[in-house]
Protein backbone atom coordinates (compact mmCIF):
# COMPACT_ATOMS: atom_id res chain seq x y z
CA MET A 1 3.88 167.63 -2.14
CA LYS A 2 3.21 163.90 -2.02
CA ASN A 3 6.13 161.50 -1.88
CA LYS A 4 7.11 160.26 -5.30
CA ARG A 5 6.48 156.54 -5.40
CA LEU A 6 8.61 153.74 -6.71
CA GLY A 7 5.91 151.56 -8.15
CA TRP A 8 5.36 147.98 -9.09
CA PHE A 9 2.58 146.12 -10.82
CA LEU A 10 2.48 142.36 -11.27
CA GLY A 11 0.37 141.04 -14.09
CA GLY A 12 -0.86 137.54 -14.73
CA CYS A 13 -1.49 136.40 -11.16
CA VAL A 14 -3.06 137.28 -7.83
CA LEU A 15 -0.67 138.54 -5.17
CA SER A 16 -0.31 138.48 -1.42
CA LEU A 17 2.56 139.41 0.88
CA LEU A 18 4.74 137.06 2.86
CA LEU A 19 6.34 138.76 5.84
CA ALA A 20 9.88 137.79 6.72
CA THR A 21 11.07 137.12 10.24
CA ALA A 22 11.35 140.07 12.60
CA VAL A 23 15.14 140.20 12.16
CA TRP A 24 14.79 141.70 8.68
CA GLY A 25 12.19 143.92 7.11
CA TYR A 26 12.36 142.68 3.53
CA THR A 27 9.16 141.28 2.09
CA LEU A 28 8.75 138.85 -0.77
CA ILE A 29 6.24 138.89 -3.60
CA THR A 30 4.21 135.69 -3.41
CA ASP A 31 1.31 134.08 -5.22
CA SER A 32 -2.19 133.85 -3.74
CA GLY A 33 -1.16 130.82 -1.67
CA GLY A 34 1.77 132.58 -0.03
CA TYR A 35 4.45 130.77 -2.05
CA VAL A 36 7.38 132.75 -3.44
CA VAL A 37 7.80 133.23 -7.18
CA THR A 38 11.41 133.19 -8.38
CA TRP A 39 13.48 132.94 -11.54
CA ALA A 40 15.01 129.63 -12.52
CA PRO A 41 18.77 129.56 -11.81
CA GLY A 42 20.83 131.14 -14.58
CA SER A 43 20.83 134.39 -16.54
CA ILE A 44 17.92 136.82 -16.57
CA GLN A 45 18.19 138.21 -20.10
CA ILE A 46 16.92 141.81 -20.30
CA GLN A 47 16.73 144.13 -23.30
CA VAL A 48 17.50 147.70 -22.23
CA LYS A 49 15.62 150.05 -24.58
CA LEU A 50 16.70 153.37 -23.14
CA PRO A 51 18.65 156.34 -24.57
CA THR A 52 22.43 155.94 -24.71
CA SER A 53 22.86 159.73 -24.82
CA PRO A 54 23.19 162.25 -23.34
CA VAL A 55 25.79 161.18 -20.82
CA TYR A 56 25.04 162.70 -17.42
CA GLY A 57 27.44 164.28 -14.93
CA ASP A 58 28.36 160.92 -13.37
CA GLY A 59 29.51 159.61 -16.77
CA PHE A 60 26.48 157.41 -17.48
CA SER A 61 23.48 157.61 -19.79
CA GLN A 62 20.02 156.33 -18.94
CA SER A 63 20.88 153.00 -20.55
CA SER A 64 24.28 152.52 -18.93
CA SER A 65 22.98 153.68 -15.53
CA VAL A 66 20.44 150.85 -15.59
CA VAL A 67 23.17 148.38 -16.55
CA VAL A 68 25.25 149.56 -13.58
CA ALA A 69 22.19 149.01 -11.36
CA MET A 70 22.00 145.41 -12.63
CA ASN A 71 25.68 144.93 -11.84
CA ASP A 72 25.06 146.25 -8.32
CA TRP A 73 22.55 143.44 -7.80
CA ASN A 74 24.70 140.85 -9.61
CA ALA A 75 27.54 141.38 -7.13
CA GLN A 76 25.21 140.24 -4.33
CA LEU A 77 23.39 137.30 -5.94
CA GLY A 78 24.20 133.62 -6.22
CA VAL A 79 22.14 131.48 -8.59
CA VAL A 80 20.81 134.22 -10.90
CA GLN A 81 22.49 137.10 -12.72
CA PHE A 82 21.05 139.92 -14.79
CA ALA A 83 22.32 139.80 -18.39
CA PRO A 84 21.53 143.11 -20.12
CA THR A 85 21.63 143.93 -23.81
CA GLU A 86 21.64 147.67 -24.60
CA LEU A 87 19.58 148.36 -27.71
CA GLY A 88 18.97 152.11 -27.49
CA PRO A 89 15.50 153.69 -27.39
CA GLY A 90 12.76 151.37 -28.55
CA THR A 91 9.30 149.96 -28.02
CA TYR A 92 8.42 147.18 -25.59
CA GLY A 93 5.66 144.61 -25.27
CA VAL A 94 4.07 143.49 -22.03
CA GLY A 95 3.36 139.76 -22.05
CA ASN A 96 5.59 138.92 -25.02
CA ASP A 97 7.94 136.61 -23.07
CA VAL A 98 10.79 139.14 -23.43
CA ASN A 99 12.22 141.06 -20.48
CA GLU A 100 12.43 144.74 -21.47
CA ILE A 101 13.21 148.12 -19.89
CA ALA A 102 11.92 151.26 -21.58
CA MET A 103 10.55 154.79 -21.15
CA ASP A 104 6.87 155.50 -21.79
CA SER A 105 4.08 157.90 -20.85
CA THR A 106 1.83 154.94 -19.98
CA ILE A 107 2.15 151.36 -18.79
CA ASP A 108 1.36 149.56 -22.03
CA GLY A 109 -1.50 152.00 -22.54
CA ASP A 110 -2.60 152.24 -18.89
CA ALA A 111 -2.01 155.42 -16.89
CA PHE A 112 0.72 155.67 -14.29
CA GLY A 113 -0.42 156.13 -10.72
CA SER A 114 -0.16 159.52 -9.07
CA ASN A 115 3.49 160.49 -8.48
CA THR A 116 4.72 157.10 -9.75
CA LEU A 117 8.24 157.13 -11.17
CA ALA A 118 8.34 153.61 -12.64
CA VAL A 119 6.59 150.26 -12.52
CA THR A 120 7.56 146.64 -12.93
CA VAL A 121 5.18 144.30 -14.77
CA SER A 122 5.79 140.59 -14.22
CA PHE A 123 4.34 137.25 -15.28
CA ARG A 124 4.77 133.75 -13.92
CA SER A 125 4.19 130.14 -14.86
CA GLY A 126 3.43 128.28 -11.64
CA ASN A 127 6.01 129.55 -9.18
CA GLU A 128 8.59 130.49 -11.78
CA ARG A 129 8.96 134.00 -13.17
CA ILE A 130 8.90 134.05 -16.97
CA GLU A 131 8.82 137.78 -17.82
CA SER A 132 9.44 141.14 -16.14
CA ASP A 133 9.34 144.57 -17.76
CA ILE A 134 10.32 147.91 -16.21
CA ILE A 135 8.67 151.06 -17.55
CA PHE A 136 10.01 154.47 -16.49
CA ASN A 137 7.56 157.37 -16.51
CA THR A 138 8.44 160.01 -19.13
CA ALA A 139 6.47 162.60 -17.13
CA TRP A 140 9.54 163.05 -14.92
CA THR A 141 12.90 164.67 -15.70
CA TRP A 142 15.63 162.05 -15.41
CA ASP A 143 19.32 162.29 -14.56
CA SER A 144 22.00 160.04 -13.08
CA TYR A 145 23.89 161.03 -9.94
CA ARG A 146 24.85 159.78 -6.49
CA GLY A 147 24.05 161.16 -3.07
CA ASN A 148 20.99 163.10 -1.96
CA LEU A 149 18.02 163.66 -4.23
CA GLN A 150 18.15 166.57 -6.61
CA ALA A 151 15.50 168.26 -8.76
CA ALA A 152 15.75 165.63 -11.48
CA GLU A 153 15.13 161.95 -10.70
CA ASP A 154 18.11 159.59 -10.41
CA ILE A 155 17.43 156.74 -12.80
CA ARG A 156 20.04 154.47 -11.25
CA ARG A 157 18.52 154.36 -7.76
CA VAL A 158 15.05 153.92 -9.23
CA ALA A 159 16.37 151.10 -11.43
CA ILE A 160 17.94 149.35 -8.41
CA HIS A 161 14.52 149.46 -6.73
CA GLU A 162 12.59 148.20 -9.74
CA LEU A 163 15.12 145.42 -10.35
CA GLY A 164 14.43 144.33 -6.79
CA HIS A 165 10.80 143.83 -7.84
CA VAL A 166 12.02 141.88 -10.88
CA LEU A 167 13.83 139.55 -8.47
CA GLY A 168 10.76 139.16 -6.26
CA LEU A 169 11.12 141.74 -3.48
CA ASN A 170 8.32 143.99 -2.27
CA HIS A 171 8.05 147.18 -0.18
CA PRO A 172 9.00 146.55 3.46
CA ASP A 173 7.54 149.87 4.66
CA GLN A 174 4.13 149.00 3.22
CA ALA A 175 4.28 145.71 5.14
CA GLY A 176 4.68 147.54 8.44
CA GLN A 177 8.47 147.30 8.64
CA SER A 178 10.71 150.19 9.60
CA VAL A 179 14.05 149.55 7.92
CA THR A 180 16.67 151.37 5.90
CA ALA A 181 16.17 149.99 2.40
CA ILE A 182 16.09 151.13 -1.20
CA MET A 183 13.11 148.76 -1.57
CA ASN A 184 10.90 151.06 0.52
CA SER A 185 8.01 152.45 -1.50
CA THR A 186 9.13 156.08 -1.83
CA VAL A 187 12.29 157.46 -3.37
CA SER A 188 14.74 158.90 -0.82
CA ASN A 189 18.36 159.92 -0.31
CA ILE A 190 19.26 156.22 -0.28
CA ALA A 191 21.08 155.67 -3.57
CA SER A 192 22.45 152.13 -3.21
CA LEU A 193 21.59 148.66 -1.96
CA GLN A 194 21.30 148.39 1.81
CA THR A 195 21.82 145.37 4.07
CA ASP A 196 18.10 144.67 4.21
CA ASP A 197 17.79 144.73 0.40
CA ILE A 198 20.74 142.38 0.00
CA THR A 199 19.44 140.00 2.66
CA GLY A 200 16.11 139.80 0.83
CA GLY A 201 17.74 139.11 -2.53
CA GLN A 202 19.96 136.42 -1.04
CA ALA A 203 16.97 134.81 0.68
CA LEU A 204 15.64 134.16 -2.82
CA TYR A 205 18.84 133.39 -4.74
CA GLY A 206 21.66 132.87 -2.25
CA ALA A 207 24.92 134.76 -1.93
CA PRO A 208 27.72 134.35 -4.49
CA GLY A 209 29.28 130.91 -4.03
CA PHE A 210 26.69 129.76 -1.47
CA VAL A 211 25.68 126.09 -1.47
CA PRO A 212 23.60 124.50 1.33
CA ALA A 213 25.71 122.38 3.67
CA ASN A 214 23.31 119.44 3.20
CA ASN A 215 23.16 119.71 -0.58
CA ASN A 216 24.57 116.18 -1.03
CA PHE A 217 23.34 112.91 0.47
CA ALA A 218 26.74 112.22 2.08
CA ASN A 219 26.47 115.52 3.99
CA ALA A 220 22.93 115.06 5.25
CA THR A 221 22.09 117.06 8.39
CA THR A 222 21.40 114.82 11.38
CA ILE A 223 18.05 115.22 13.12
CA ASN A 224 18.19 114.50 16.85
CA LEU A 225 14.82 113.19 18.00
CA SER A 226 14.14 110.31 20.40
CA SER A 227 10.53 111.19 21.26
CA GLY A 228 7.95 113.92 20.75
CA SER A 229 8.58 116.32 17.88
CA THR A 230 11.22 118.67 16.57
CA GLN A 231 11.68 121.26 13.85
CA VAL A 232 14.59 121.86 11.49
CA THR A 233 15.07 124.71 9.07
CA GLY A 234 17.09 125.11 5.90
CA THR A 235 17.05 126.25 2.31
CA ASN A 236 17.34 124.66 -1.10
CA VAL A 237 18.47 127.92 -2.73
CA ALA A 238 21.55 127.00 -4.81
CA ALA A 239 21.01 123.29 -4.12
CA THR A 240 21.61 120.81 -6.94
CA ALA A 241 20.79 117.22 -7.84
CA GLU A 242 23.40 114.45 -7.65
CA SER A 243 24.33 111.80 -10.17
CA GLY A 244 22.29 108.69 -9.40
CA GLU A 245 19.77 110.52 -7.23
CA PRO A 246 16.25 109.07 -7.49
CA ALA A 247 13.16 110.99 -8.53
CA HIS A 248 11.30 112.22 -5.45
CA ALA A 249 7.53 111.66 -5.42
CA GLY A 250 7.79 111.14 -9.17
CA GLU A 251 9.54 114.48 -9.71
CA THR A 252 13.01 114.58 -11.27
CA ALA A 253 15.49 115.78 -8.65
CA ARG A 254 16.56 119.40 -9.22
CA ARG A 255 17.28 121.31 -5.98
CA SER A 256 17.31 118.70 -3.24
CA VAL A 257 18.70 118.91 0.29
CA TRP A 258 19.07 116.03 2.73
CA TRP A 259 18.42 115.23 6.41
CA GLN A 260 19.05 111.91 8.18
CA TRP A 261 17.42 110.36 11.24
CA THR A 262 17.79 107.06 13.09
CA ALA A 263 14.54 105.78 14.60
CA PRO A 264 14.94 104.73 18.29
CA ALA A 265 12.18 102.10 17.97
CA SER A 266 9.57 100.69 15.60
CA GLY A 267 6.51 102.85 15.03
CA SER A 268 5.11 105.65 12.88
CA ILE A 269 6.41 109.18 12.42
CA THR A 270 5.05 112.06 10.38
CA ILE A 271 7.41 114.36 8.47
CA THR A 272 6.07 117.60 7.02
CA THR A 273 7.36 120.69 5.23
CA LEU A 274 4.58 122.77 6.79
CA GLY A 275 5.70 126.40 7.05
CA SER A 276 7.75 126.38 3.86
CA ASN A 277 7.11 129.27 1.45
CA ILE A 278 8.08 127.16 -1.58
CA ASP A 279 6.29 124.31 -3.34
CA THR A 280 7.89 121.12 -1.99
CA VAL A 281 8.14 117.37 -2.56
CA LEU A 282 9.42 114.95 0.06
CA GLY A 283 11.05 111.53 -0.15
CA VAL A 284 12.02 109.22 2.73
CA TYR A 285 14.58 106.47 2.12
CA THR A 286 16.87 103.96 3.74
CA GLY A 287 20.32 103.25 2.37
CA GLY A 288 23.98 104.13 2.58
CA SER A 289 24.57 105.91 -0.74
CA VAL A 290 22.55 108.14 -3.02
CA ASN A 291 22.43 105.61 -5.86
CA SER A 292 21.28 102.65 -3.74
CA LEU A 293 18.32 103.99 -1.78
CA SER A 294 15.12 102.12 -0.93
CA GLY A 295 12.00 104.23 -0.79
CA VAL A 296 9.95 104.28 2.41
CA ALA A 297 7.44 107.07 1.69
CA SER A 298 7.04 110.08 -0.58
CA GLY A 299 4.59 112.86 -1.22
CA ASP A 300 3.85 116.08 -3.06
CA ASP A 301 1.09 118.60 -2.30
CA VAL A 302 -1.02 118.15 0.83
CA ALA A 303 -3.90 119.56 -1.24
CA PRO A 304 -2.94 119.50 -4.95
CA GLY A 305 -2.38 122.99 -6.26
CA VAL A 306 -3.65 124.61 -3.05
CA ILE A 307 -1.52 123.50 -0.08
CA ARG A 308 1.77 122.83 -1.81
CA THR A 309 3.73 121.77 1.23
CA THR A 310 4.13 118.04 1.87
CA ALA A 311 3.45 115.54 4.66
CA VAL A 312 4.28 111.82 4.77
CA THR A 313 3.86 109.18 7.52
């Protein structure tokens, strides 16, 4: 018998995979340029249109099992949280700007793939997710339980997997990784989030309470460079804008982080965000406080809409 697959399908854009560093096996869903697609910080409102009865042996129905799966993810995430509304069995619409979870024999009229338990259909605007729907396949017998797989399918572990796709995670095993993860492409005895899954989710949205150390101008990270070149790494996940902060390259500040550098002599230097998997803007300033900066250089896309990293000299 073929392995039963935990499926995903992303509508509305072309996809490619971005491999993470060798330390972790998680993979991220990206657009055709290799840039990650994430939800804006805040609540991800989802209508759960699943049966509220019967209640299975673990005390949960299909609907409440999926809500518990959302709470499992919420406990690990920083800047986004799933916000479910249980509505009971109902219809759903793909591409209607409403996040919905439902049971169906098709995917909005299209057939499920062979041995596919569920799919996630998602849409984006630029690099921001705007809709995700999860459709469970009615061809399978569903239950809710913990531990090893049984004859019926465990809706909670499948929901945890599909919600990972909603967040922006892909299948690490299909990207050549060998890791213990509920985000692998086939259902297994793994019934809960694993370290690799959590690390992937937090790469996109941060851990609870996380804020980058260089979120504010006053805490800018010092770059040590007297000649040649150097590289620094960081994240703007959970970063915020400050009162009085200027617009960067004409873009209103939203999730900015700061570095500082003292030039050893007069001359030219090039600063680039090459290697970033997010769409960036870059501003270079002199000044002693965030509300009294003088612009030196700024930039947006290296190639507008194509190479969305930034370089300034």
